[in-house]
Every structure is written in structure tokens, then in C-alpha cells.
Short mmCIF file of C-alpha atoms in Angstrom, two decimals:
data_model
loop_
_atom_site.label_atom_id
_atom_site.label_comp_id
_atom_site.label_asym_id
_atom_site.label_seq_id
_atom_site.Cartn_x
_atom_site.Cartn_y
_atom_site.Cartn_z
CA MET Z 1288 -17.16 -6.24 26.30
CA ARG Z 1289 -19.96 -7.47 24.02
CA SER Z 1290 -20.16 -4.08 22.30
CA PHE Z 1291 -16.38 -4.09 21.79
CA GLU Z 1292 -16.58 -7.58 20.27
CA LEU Z 1293 -19.27 -6.29 17.89
CA VAL Z 1294 -17.04 -3.37 16.87
CA MET Z 1295 -14.12 -5.74 16.30
CA ALA Z 1296 -16.29 -8.04 14.17
CA ILE Z 1297 -17.44 -5.11 12.02
CA LEU Z 1298 -13.88 -3.83 11.70
CA LEU Z 1299 -12.63 -7.27 10.66
CA TRP Z 1300 -15.36 -7.71 8.05
CA ILE Z 1301 -14.61 -4.25 6.62
CA THR Z 1302 -10.93 -5.15 6.41
CA THR Z 1303 -11.78 -8.50 4.80
CA ALA Z 1304 -14.02 -6.87 2.19
CA TRP Z 1305 -11.46 -4.16 1.42
CA ARG Z 1306 -8.67 -6.66 0.96
CA ALA Z 1307 -10.88 -8.89 -1.19
CA VAL Z 1308 -11.15 -6.07 -3.72
CA LYS Z 1309 -7.35 -5.83 -3.80
CA VAL Z 1310 -6.37 -9.49 -4.08
CA TRP Z 1311 -9.14 -11.58 -5.61
CA GLY Z 1312 -8.94 -11.78 -9.38
CA LYS Z 1313 -5.63 -9.92 -9.52
CA GLY Z 1314 -3.23 -12.78 -8.85
CA HIS Z 1315 -2.00 -11.29 -5.55
CA ASP Z 1316 -1.04 -13.31 -2.50
CA ARG Z 1317 -4.20 -14.03 -0.48
CA ALA Z 1318 -2.71 -15.21 2.79
CA LEU Z 1319 -3.52 -12.01 4.67
CA TRP Z 1320 -7.07 -12.04 3.28
CA TRP Z 1321 -7.59 -15.56 4.65
CA THR Z 1322 -6.22 -14.36 7.99
CA PHE Z 1323 -8.79 -11.61 8.30
CA PHE Z 1324 -11.58 -13.78 6.92
CA GLY Z 1325 -10.92 -16.40 9.60
CA LEU Z 1326 -10.73 -13.78 12.35
CA ALA Z 1327 -13.94 -12.14 11.14
CA VAL Z 1328 -15.77 -15.48 11.19
CA MET Z 1329 -14.43 -16.21 14.68
CA MET Z 1330 -15.57 -12.84 16.06
CA THR Z 1331 -18.99 -13.22 14.43
CA LEU Z 1332 -19.46 -16.64 16.05
CA ARG Z 1333 -18.63 -15.14 19.46
CA LEU Z 1334 -21.71 -12.96 19.06
CA PRO Z 1335 -25.37 -14.14 19.18
CA ALA Z 1336 -24.91 -15.25 15.57
CA GLY Z 1337 -22.99 -18.24 16.92
CA ARG Z 1338 -25.92 -19.35 19.06
CA ALA Z 1339 -28.24 -18.83 16.10
CA LEU Z 1340 -26.04 -21.12 13.99
CA ASP Z 1341 -26.20 -23.83 16.65
CA GLN Z 1342 -29.98 -23.64 16.73
CA LEU Z 1343 -30.28 -23.57 12.95
CA THR Z 1344 -28.10 -26.66 12.42
CA GLY Z 1345 -29.25 -28.52 15.52
CA ILE Z 1346 -25.60 -29.26 16.43
CA VAL Z 1347 -24.84 -28.24 19.99
CA ASP Z 1348 -21.90 -25.81 20.22
CA LEU Z 1349 -21.03 -26.11 16.52
CA SER Z 1350 -20.02 -22.44 16.70
CA TYR Z 1351 -17.47 -23.44 19.37
CA LEU Z 1352 -15.69 -25.69 16.88
CA LEU Z 1353 -16.01 -23.37 13.90
CA LYS Z 1354 -14.66 -20.30 15.68
CA HIS Z 1355 -11.58 -22.29 16.73
CA LEU Z 1356 -11.04 -23.69 13.24
CA SER Z 1357 -11.44 -20.29 11.58
CA GLY Z 1358 -9.86 -17.95 14.11
CA GLY Z 1359 -7.22 -20.33 15.42
CA VAL Z 1360 -6.15 -22.84 12.78
CA LEU Z 1361 -6.95 -21.04 9.51
CA SER Z 1362 -5.95 -17.54 10.60
CA ALA Z 1363 -2.78 -18.64 12.39
CA ALA Z 1364 -1.55 -20.67 9.41
CA ALA Z 1365 -2.43 -17.92 6.92
CA LEU Z 1366 -0.85 -15.17 9.00
CA LEU Z 1367 2.35 -17.17 9.37
CA ALA Z 1368 2.46 -17.71 5.59
CA PHE Z 1369 1.96 -13.96 5.04
CA LEU Z 1370 4.72 -13.05 7.48
CA ARG Z 1371 7.16 -15.45 5.82
CA LYS Z 1372 6.48 -13.82 2.47
CA VAL Z 1373 6.56 -10.18 3.56
CA SER Z 1374 9.79 -10.73 5.50
CA GLY Z 1375 11.46 -12.41 2.54
CA GLN Z 1376 12.02 -15.67 4.45
CA GLN Z 1377 12.78 -18.67 2.25
CA ASP Z 1378 10.18 -21.43 2.00
CA GLY Z 1379 12.69 -24.15 2.84
CA SER Z 1380 12.78 -27.73 1.61
CA PRO Z 1381 9.78 -29.55 0.04
CA ALA Z 1382 9.36 -31.51 3.28
CA VAL Z 1383 9.05 -28.28 5.27
CA LYS Z 1384 6.50 -26.93 2.78
CA ARG Z 1385 4.43 -30.08 3.10
CA LEU Z 1386 4.61 -29.91 6.90
CA ARG Z 1387 3.23 -26.36 6.84
CA VAL Z 1388 0.18 -27.68 5.02
CA ILE Z 1389 -0.19 -31.01 6.82
CA LEU Z 1390 0.11 -29.62 10.36
CA PRO Z 1391 -2.92 -27.27 10.27
CA LEU Z 1392 -4.97 -29.85 8.36
CA ALA Z 1393 -4.12 -32.54 10.92
CA THR Z 1394 -4.93 -30.15 13.77
CA ALA Z 1395 -8.33 -29.37 12.24
CA ALA Z 1396 -9.04 -33.08 11.66
CA ILE Z 1397 -8.16 -34.08 15.24
CA MET Z 1398 -10.25 -31.23 16.69
CA SER Z 1399 -13.25 -32.14 14.52
CA THR Z 1400 -12.97 -35.83 15.39
CA LEU Z 1401 -12.82 -35.16 19.14
CA PHE Z 1402 -15.67 -32.69 18.91
CA PHE Z 1403 -18.12 -34.97 17.11
CA ALA Z 1404 -16.99 -38.18 18.85
CA LYS Z 1405 -16.92 -37.10 22.50
CA LEU Z 1406 -18.01 -33.48 22.92
CA GLN Z 1407 -21.51 -34.02 21.51
CA PRO Z 1408 -24.26 -33.47 22.51
CA TYR Z 1409 -22.99 -31.66 25.61
CA GLU Z 1410 -23.16 -27.94 26.19
CA THR Z 1411 -19.62 -26.68 26.79
CA ARG Z 1412 -19.97 -26.24 30.56
CA ALA Z 1413 -21.77 -29.59 30.98
CA ILE Z 1414 -18.78 -31.45 29.60
CA PHE Z 1415 -17.06 -31.29 32.98
CA GLN Z 1416 -19.69 -33.68 34.40
CA ASP Z 1417 -18.60 -36.56 32.11
CA PRO Z 1418 -15.04 -37.86 32.72
CA ALA Z 1419 -14.60 -39.13 29.14
CA ALA Z 1420 -15.91 -35.92 27.60
CA ARG Z 1421 -13.79 -33.91 30.02
CA MET Z 1422 -10.62 -35.68 28.89
CA ALA Z 1423 -11.67 -35.24 25.25
CA LEU Z 1424 -12.09 -31.50 25.90
CA LEU Z 1425 -8.63 -31.40 27.45
CA ALA Z 1426 -7.15 -33.17 24.41
CA TYR Z 1427 -9.12 -30.93 22.05
CA THR Z 1428 -7.96 -27.77 23.80
CA THR Z 1429 -4.37 -28.96 24.05
CA VAL Z 1430 -4.20 -29.75 20.33
CA PHE Z 1431 -5.87 -26.47 19.40
CA LEU Z 1432 -3.92 -24.18 21.72
CA GLY Z 1433 -0.71 -26.14 21.11
CA PHE Z 1434 -0.94 -25.49 17.37
CA LEU Z 1435 -1.96 -21.88 17.98
CA THR Z 1436 0.89 -21.27 20.42
CA LEU Z 1437 3.53 -22.81 18.13
CA SER Z 1438 2.24 -20.77 15.17
CA LEU Z 1439 2.13 -17.53 17.15
CA LEU Z 1440 5.60 -18.09 18.61
CA ALA Z 1441 6.99 -18.70 15.12
CA GLY Z 1442 5.19 -15.59 13.85
CA THR Z 1443 6.44 -13.49 16.76
CA ARG Z 1444 10.00 -14.62 16.03
CA VAL Z 1445 9.63 -13.65 12.35
CA CYS Z 1446 8.19 -10.25 13.27
CA LEU Z 1447 10.85 -9.39 15.84
CA ARG Z 1448 13.63 -10.50 13.51
CA TRP Z 1449 12.48 -8.73 10.35
CA SER Z 1450 10.91 -5.59 11.82
CA ARG Z 1451 14.43 -4.24 12.29
CA LYS Z 1452 15.43 -5.14 8.73
CA ALA Z 1453 12.28 -4.06 6.92
CA ASP Z 1454 12.44 -1.68 3.97
CA GLY Z 1455 10.60 1.36 5.20
CA ARG Z 1456 9.59 2.55 8.64
CA ALA Z 1457 5.89 1.74 8.14
CA LEU Z 1458 6.61 -1.92 7.34
CA GLY Z 1459 8.99 -2.22 10.30
CA TRP Z 1460 6.48 -0.74 12.73
CA GLY Z 1461 3.75 -2.89 11.19
CA LEU Z 1462 5.70 -6.11 11.70
CA GLY Z 1463 6.58 -5.08 15.25
CA THR Z 1464 2.94 -4.36 16.08
CA ILE Z 1465 1.81 -7.69 14.59
CA GLY Z 1466 4.51 -9.39 16.65
CA ALA Z 1467 3.16 -7.73 19.81
CA GLY Z 1468 -0.32 -8.94 18.89
CA MET Z 1469 0.92 -12.48 18.37
CA ALA Z 1470 2.69 -12.36 21.74
CA ALA Z 1471 -0.63 -11.35 23.32
CA GLY Z 1472 -2.14 -14.33 21.50
CA VAL Z 1473 0.42 -16.62 23.10
CA ALA Z 1474 -0.51 -15.22 26.52
CA TYR Z 1475 -4.17 -15.85 25.68
CA ALA Z 1476 -3.45 -19.48 24.81
CA LEU Z 1477 -1.48 -20.05 28.01
CA VAL Z 1478 -4.22 -18.53 30.15
CA ARG Z 1479 -6.89 -20.65 28.44
CA ILE Z 1480 -5.09 -23.94 28.90
CA ALA Z 1481 -4.22 -23.08 32.52
CA ALA Z 1482 -7.84 -22.12 33.20
CA LEU Z 1483 -9.11 -25.38 31.69
CA ILE Z 1484 -6.78 -27.52 33.77
CA ALA Z 1485 -7.69 -25.52 36.88
CA HIS Z 1486 -11.41 -25.99 36.19
CA MET Z 1487 -10.89 -29.73 36.00
CA THR Z 1488 -9.20 -29.80 39.39
CA GLY Z 1489 -10.94 -26.93 41.16
CA ASP Z 1490 -12.62 -23.58 40.60
CA GLY Z 1491 -10.17 -21.97 38.18
CA ILE Z 1492 -6.99 -19.97 38.36
CA LEU Z 1493 -8.81 -16.74 39.30
CA PRO Z 1494 -11.94 -16.10 41.41
CA GLY Z 1495 -15.28 -16.25 39.61
CA ASP Z 1496 -15.10 -15.70 35.87
CA LEU Z 1497 -12.00 -13.52 36.00
CA ASP Z 1498 -9.93 -16.05 34.06
CA ASP Z 1499 -12.46 -15.92 31.20
CA ARG Z 1500 -12.41 -12.12 31.27
CA VAL Z 1501 -8.61 -11.97 31.30
CA SER Z 1502 -8.34 -14.36 28.36
CA THR Z 1503 -10.99 -12.36 26.47
CA TYR Z 1504 -9.07 -9.11 27.04
CA LEU Z 1505 -5.88 -10.78 25.81
CA LEU Z 1506 -7.68 -12.07 22.72
CA MET Z 1507 -9.14 -8.63 21.91
CA THR Z 1508 -5.71 -7.04 22.41
CA ALA Z 1509 -4.12 -9.57 20.07
CA LEU Z 1510 -6.76 -8.99 17.38
CA LEU Z 1511 -6.52 -5.21 17.65
CA LEU Z 1512 -2.73 -5.19 17.40
CA ILE Z 1513 -2.75 -7.56 14.41
CA VAL Z 1514 -5.31 -5.39 12.60
CA VAL Z 1515 -3.36 -2.20 13.35
CA GLY Z 1516 -0.02 -3.78 12.44
CA SER Z 1517 -1.25 -5.07 9.10
CA THR Z 1518 -2.67 -1.62 8.32
CA LEU Z 1519 0.48 0.40 9.05
CA PRO Z 1520 2.25 -0.45 5.75
CA VAL Z 1521 -0.95 0.59 3.95
CA LEU Z 1522 -0.78 3.93 5.74
CA GLY Z 1523 2.71 4.42 4.33
CA LYS Z 1524 1.39 3.78 0.83
CA LEU Z 1525 -1.53 6.11 1.51
CA ARG Z 1526 0.87 8.84 2.59
CA THR Z 1527 2.86 8.41 -0.64
CA TRP Z 1528 -0.38 8.52 -2.63
CA GLY Z 1529 -1.35 11.73 -0.82
CA LYS Z 1530 1.98 13.39 -1.65
CA ARG Z 1531 1.60 12.48 -5.31
CA ARG Z 1532 -1.95 13.78 -5.38
CA ARG Z 1533 -0.90 17.12 -3.84
CA ALA Z 1534 1.89 17.43 -6.38
CA LEU Z 1535 -0.49 16.58 -9.25
CA LEU Z 1536 -2.95 19.26 -8.17
CA ALA Z 1537 -0.22 21.81 -7.43
CA LEU Z 1538 1.15 21.44 -10.99
CA ARG Z 1539 -2.27 21.61 -12.63
CA PRO Z 1540 -2.36 25.44 -13.10
CA LEU Z 1541 1.07 25.51 -14.76
CA TRP Z 1542 0.29 22.42 -16.86
CA LEU Z 1543 -3.06 23.82 -17.97
CA ASP Z 1544 -1.59 27.23 -18.84
CA LEU Z 1545 1.30 25.87 -20.90
CA THR Z 1546 -0.59 23.10 -22.68
CA ARG Z 1547 -3.35 25.49 -23.73
CA ALA Z 1548 -0.69 27.24 -25.78
CA ALA Z 1549 0.78 23.89 -26.95
CA PRO Z 1550 -2.18 21.45 -26.96
CA ALA Z 1551 -0.40 18.94 -29.21
CA VAL Z 1552 1.72 17.73 -26.27
CA ARG Z 1553 -1.32 16.47 -24.35
CA LEU Z 1554 -1.98 12.75 -24.40
CA ASP Z 1555 -5.64 13.29 -23.41
CA SER Z 1556 -8.01 16.22 -23.33
CA PRO Z 1557 -7.91 18.08 -20.00
CA ARG Z 1558 -10.60 17.24 -17.49
CA GLY Z 1559 -12.31 19.66 -15.16
CA PRO Z 1560 -10.70 20.48 -11.81
CA THR Z 1561 -13.32 18.52 -9.85
CA ALA Z 1562 -12.77 15.33 -11.87
CA ASP Z 1563 -9.01 15.75 -11.57
CA ARG Z 1564 -9.28 16.21 -7.83
CA LEU Z 1565 -11.68 13.36 -7.10
CA ASP Z 1566 -10.15 10.66 -9.33
CA PRO Z 1567 -7.95 8.44 -7.08
CA ARG Z 1568 -6.63 6.16 -9.84
CA ASP Z 1569 -3.07 5.80 -11.18
CA MET Z 1570 -1.70 8.78 -9.30
CA LEU Z 1571 1.90 7.95 -10.18
CA GLY Z 1572 1.21 7.57 -13.91
CA ARG Z 1573 -0.81 10.77 -14.08
CA LEU Z 1574 1.84 12.72 -12.21
CA TYR Z 1575 4.60 11.33 -14.43
CA ARG Z 1576 2.61 12.27 -17.53
CA ARG Z 1577 1.92 15.77 -16.22
CA THR Z 1578 5.61 16.52 -15.67
CA ILE Z 1579 6.42 15.26 -19.18
CA GLU Z 1580 3.73 17.41 -20.78
CA ILE Z 1581 4.90 20.50 -18.90
CA ARG Z 1582 8.44 19.99 -20.19
CA ASP Z 1583 7.20 19.22 -23.73
CA ALA Z 1584 5.08 22.38 -23.72
CA ALA Z 1585 8.08 24.37 -22.51
CA LEU Z 1586 10.11 23.02 -25.47
CA VAL Z 1587 7.39 24.13 -27.89
CA LEU Z 1588 7.18 27.58 -26.32
CA GLY Z 1589 10.95 27.81 -26.43
CA ASP Z 1590 10.58 28.48 -30.18
CA HIS Z 1591 8.99 31.79 -29.21
CA ALA Z 1592 11.76 32.70 -26.78
CA PRO Z 1593 14.82 33.94 -28.72
CA ALA Z 1594 18.13 34.54 -27.04
CA ASP Z 1595 17.50 38.24 -26.46
CA LEU Z 1596 14.21 37.45 -24.64
CA ARG Z 1597 15.96 34.97 -22.38
CA GLU Z 1598 18.72 37.46 -21.70
CA ARG Z 1599 16.22 40.17 -20.79
CA ALA Z 1600 14.51 37.68 -18.44
CA ARG Z 1601 17.85 36.92 -16.77
CA ARG Z 1602 18.62 40.62 -16.26
CA HIS Z 1603 15.09 41.25 -15.02
CA VAL Z 1604 15.30 38.70 -12.18
CA GLU Z 1605 18.85 39.64 -11.25
CA ALA Z 1606 17.75 43.27 -10.97
CA ARG Z 1607 15.29 42.08 -8.31
CA GLY Z 1608 18.14 40.60 -6.28
CA LEU Z 1609 17.76 36.92 -7.29
CA THR Z 1610 20.86 34.83 -7.82
CA GLY Z 1611 21.87 31.24 -8.47
CA ALA Z 1612 19.23 28.53 -8.82
CA ARG Z 1613 16.40 30.87 -7.79
CA ALA Z 1614 17.36 33.30 -10.54
CA ALA Z 1615 17.49 30.49 -13.14
CA VAL Z 1616 14.02 29.24 -12.24
CA ALA Z 1617 12.56 32.76 -12.12
CA ALA Z 1618 14.11 33.65 -15.50
CA GLU Z 1619 12.66 30.51 -17.07
CA ALA Z 1620 9.23 31.39 -15.68
CA CYS Z 1621 9.51 34.94 -17.08
CA TRP Z 1622 10.35 33.94 -20.64
CA LEU Z 1623 7.90 31.03 -20.58
CA LEU Z 1624 5.03 33.39 -19.74
CA ALA Z 1625 6.14 35.91 -22.37
CA ALA Z 1626 6.55 33.16 -24.99
CA ARG Z 1627 3.12 31.73 -24.19
CA ARG Z 1628 1.50 35.10 -24.76
CA ALA Z 1629 3.41 35.53 -28.01
CA LYS Z 1630 2.28 32.13 -29.30
CA LEU Z 1631 -1.34 32.77 -28.37
CA ARG Z 1632 -1.16 36.08 -30.25
CA GLY Z 1633 -0.19 34.08 -33.33
CA GLU Z 1634 3.37 35.36 -33.61
CA ALA Z 1635 5.73 33.24 -35.67
CA PRO Z 1636 8.53 31.34 -33.95
CA GLN Z 1637 11.68 33.42 -33.63
CA ALA Z 1638 14.12 31.01 -32.04
CA SER Z 1639 15.90 27.87 -33.12
CA ARG Z 1640 16.02 24.79 -30.92
CA ASP Z 1641 19.72 25.03 -30.25
CA HIS Z 1642 19.12 26.42 -26.77
CA PRO Z 1643 20.29 24.02 -24.07
CA PRO Z 1644 17.36 22.47 -22.19
CA VAL Z 1645 16.55 23.86 -18.79
CA GLU Z 1646 17.98 21.63 -16.07
CA GLY Z 1647 15.36 19.50 -14.33
CA GLY Z 1648 15.34 16.99 -11.51
CA ARG Z 1649 17.33 13.77 -11.59
CA ASP Z 1650 14.24 11.69 -10.79
CA LEU Z 1651 10.51 12.20 -10.48
CA LEU Z 1652 10.73 13.67 -6.99
CA GLY Z 1653 13.45 16.07 -8.09
CA GLU Z 1654 11.48 17.05 -11.18
CA ILE Z 1655 8.38 17.70 -9.10
CA SER Z 1656 10.41 19.95 -6.79
CA VAL Z 1657 11.84 21.92 -9.75
CA LEU Z 1658 8.47 22.27 -11.49
CA THR Z 1659 6.76 23.32 -8.26
CA ARG Z 1660 9.26 26.17 -7.88
CA LEU Z 1661 8.79 27.00 -11.56
CA SER Z 1662 5.00 27.12 -11.08
CA ASP Z 1663 5.33 29.47 -8.12
CA ALA Z 1664 7.63 31.75 -10.11
CA TYR Z 1665 5.42 31.55 -13.23
CA HIS Z 1666 2.39 32.84 -11.32
CA SER Z 1667 4.34 35.50 -9.41
CA ASP Z 1668 4.13 39.25 -9.91
CA LEU Z 1669 7.75 39.18 -11.08
CA ALA Z 1670 6.94 37.01 -14.12
CA HIS Z 1671 3.77 38.93 -14.99
CA GLU Z 1672 5.62 42.24 -14.75
CA PHE Z 1673 8.21 40.95 -17.22
CA ALA Z 1674 5.57 39.57 -19.61
CA ASP Z 1675 3.65 42.86 -19.49
CA THR Z 1676 6.82 44.71 -20.40
CA CYS Z 1677 7.40 42.38 -23.36
CA ASP Z 1678 3.81 42.92 -24.54
CA ARG Z 1679 4.48 46.65 -24.82
CA LEU Z 1680 7.60 46.22 -26.92
CA PRO Z 1681 7.24 46.57 -30.71
CA GLU Z 1682 7.29 43.35 -32.68
CA PRO Z 1683 10.68 42.57 -34.23
CA GLN Z 1684 10.84 43.13 -37.96
CA PRO Z 1685 11.51 40.06 -40.11
#
């Protein structure tokens, strides 16, 4: 279990650091960052680092208080604030807003007061030997787990309610998984308070240290589900990013070929394939710009594609058995390739711009689909056969 706690602590600190890059300094909501920061501190204090802190400060069991304040009060309040925002729940009246701030602060103040007034300088297990300290521990634990349980129950209710109404499957599954984690947290709180009461009256609710082990398993389950649930919406965004990246790279050969013949349409100079492939930034903007530059280059090359060339391209693809939308895309690819070669040879434009524009997609996804088919046709043997035939024809006389 200790090795699993170490893995969880590392995972939580990685998540905290990653989210810090996203939210700090960018004006984003930081509630989820505070959640993971508090959980990471709590898990760290469960490790030998907690004992080291106690020895360094000279305050017995200080880590006991700090892990409850960070992992219970801070994280619970921050997670609940995050869930209210992501679910679109209204903040409520000013009194309700104040209560959401006052309640965790009051909980932390009561816990700290009880800890320093009655739970010092005892080791945690030695507290049971002093009746006053034992009652203070009961009050401390009741306040702490009471706040934690109420927060987790409220969070579970938000998750279950809004997971079915969420925009997008990833967000819905994420909220549902967080809700399951918070429900496991409620079970953890109930087991802990029951175990404490049982220890005060006997040997515990389960033989030996089984109650501690059960509560630890419930806590680890809750943390794991909350981490996974908060990551699921990010996976949806990552999947969208991956689709855009694949489309960007798939359109690169067509974009590069056309814009070499019409370089004026480029906003920036083309980068090498490795730089284009490895750059993760602004995938949507780059993809949008690439589709625009392909269409702009096609308009420029259209000046080198007179009506008779377009007609020959249409007959060429129909002779190969293509019809409908496939024939239209293949014909466009044929005359585009022939027009590109003509422009690179330095031939003068032979067509006016009164040709109707080739039909594209209704949105970016549709345009990507059309241009992907155009790219496949442009690099096909069919288009190269047509362009080779045009190269052998004599130049038209002025």
C-alpha cells in the first residue's frame, strides 16, 4: 500500500504541475488546480515526508492536521466549486456565496483550535489514554468528516445530476467518474468516524487494523476515480487535437504543391515537415489557415485552366467510370495539376475568373473532408495521366 500511495502522490503532483501551466497567469478558473494541490499535499504528508515535517517543526503530528486541512477541507471546497462551474449551476444568493466561503474557513479554524488546544503534545494513538484529549479528537474528527461528508454528498449530487446533461460524452463520463469517487469518499468518512467511535468503546469495528486498511483502500479509490474523472474531458480535447493534427499533416502535400505554384497566398514561409509535425501549438488556427491557402491557390491556378481544359478533365474522369461527386472532385484534381504545371512553365493565364467556384464544405470539418478527397485524387495516377497528356499538347496560339 505504501508504494501505491507513493505512486498516487507522484501522479497528483504531475497533475498539479500540468494544470498550473494551464491556469496560472492566464485568468482561468483555478478551483480544480487547488483541488489537486490539496490532494497532492495530503498524499505527500501520508508518506515519510509527514514524519519528517513533524520532526523539523517540533510539533507532534502537525502532518496529521495539515493533511486533513489540505486534502479534506481545501480540496473538498475547491472541487465542489469546480463542479458547480463546470455543470453550469448558478451561484445562488449572496448569503449562499458567503456560506460557501465561511463554512470551510470555520471548519479549518475549529480543527486547528482543537488540535493545538487539546491534541498536543500527544501522539495520535496516545490520545485515547486522556479522556479530555479523546473527546477533543472525537469533536475534531466529527467536524472534519462532517464537513467532508456534506461536501462530497453535495458534489456527488451535482455529478449525478449533470453527467446526464453534459455537452459531450467525455464530460458526462468525467462527471460520473468524479461522482463515483466522491461517493467512495463518503464511504471513507463513514468508516473513519465509525472506527473512531468503536476505538473509544472497544477494539474497533473490524479485527486488528482492518478498519484502517479498509478506510485507506476507500480513500485511494476515491482519489483515483477523481483523478481519472477530471482527466476524461481532457482526453476528449486531446482526441480532437489529434484529429486536427492528422488532417493538417494529410493536407500538407497538396498545400505545399499548390502554394509552390502560387506562393503569394501563403501567410508565412513553409516550414520543414519535421517542424510541422512536431509543433503542437494552435492546431485549429493552422488547419484553418491551410484550408484557406489551398483554396486561394486553387483560385490563382484557375486562371491557367480555361473552359476547354476543365471540359477535357471532366470527360477524362467520366471515361474512367467516375460519376457524381467523385467525378467532380477527380476532375478538379486533374485540371489543378495541369494548371500548376502550366504556371510553373511560365505560361500566361488563359482563363477569366468567371468560372463558378468549386463547391467546398459547409464548415471546417466538411472542408477538410472535401480537400482530403481532392488531395487523394490530385496525387492519383488518374490526375497525373491527364496532366501528362496536357503536357504533350501543343500550346494554344494567342
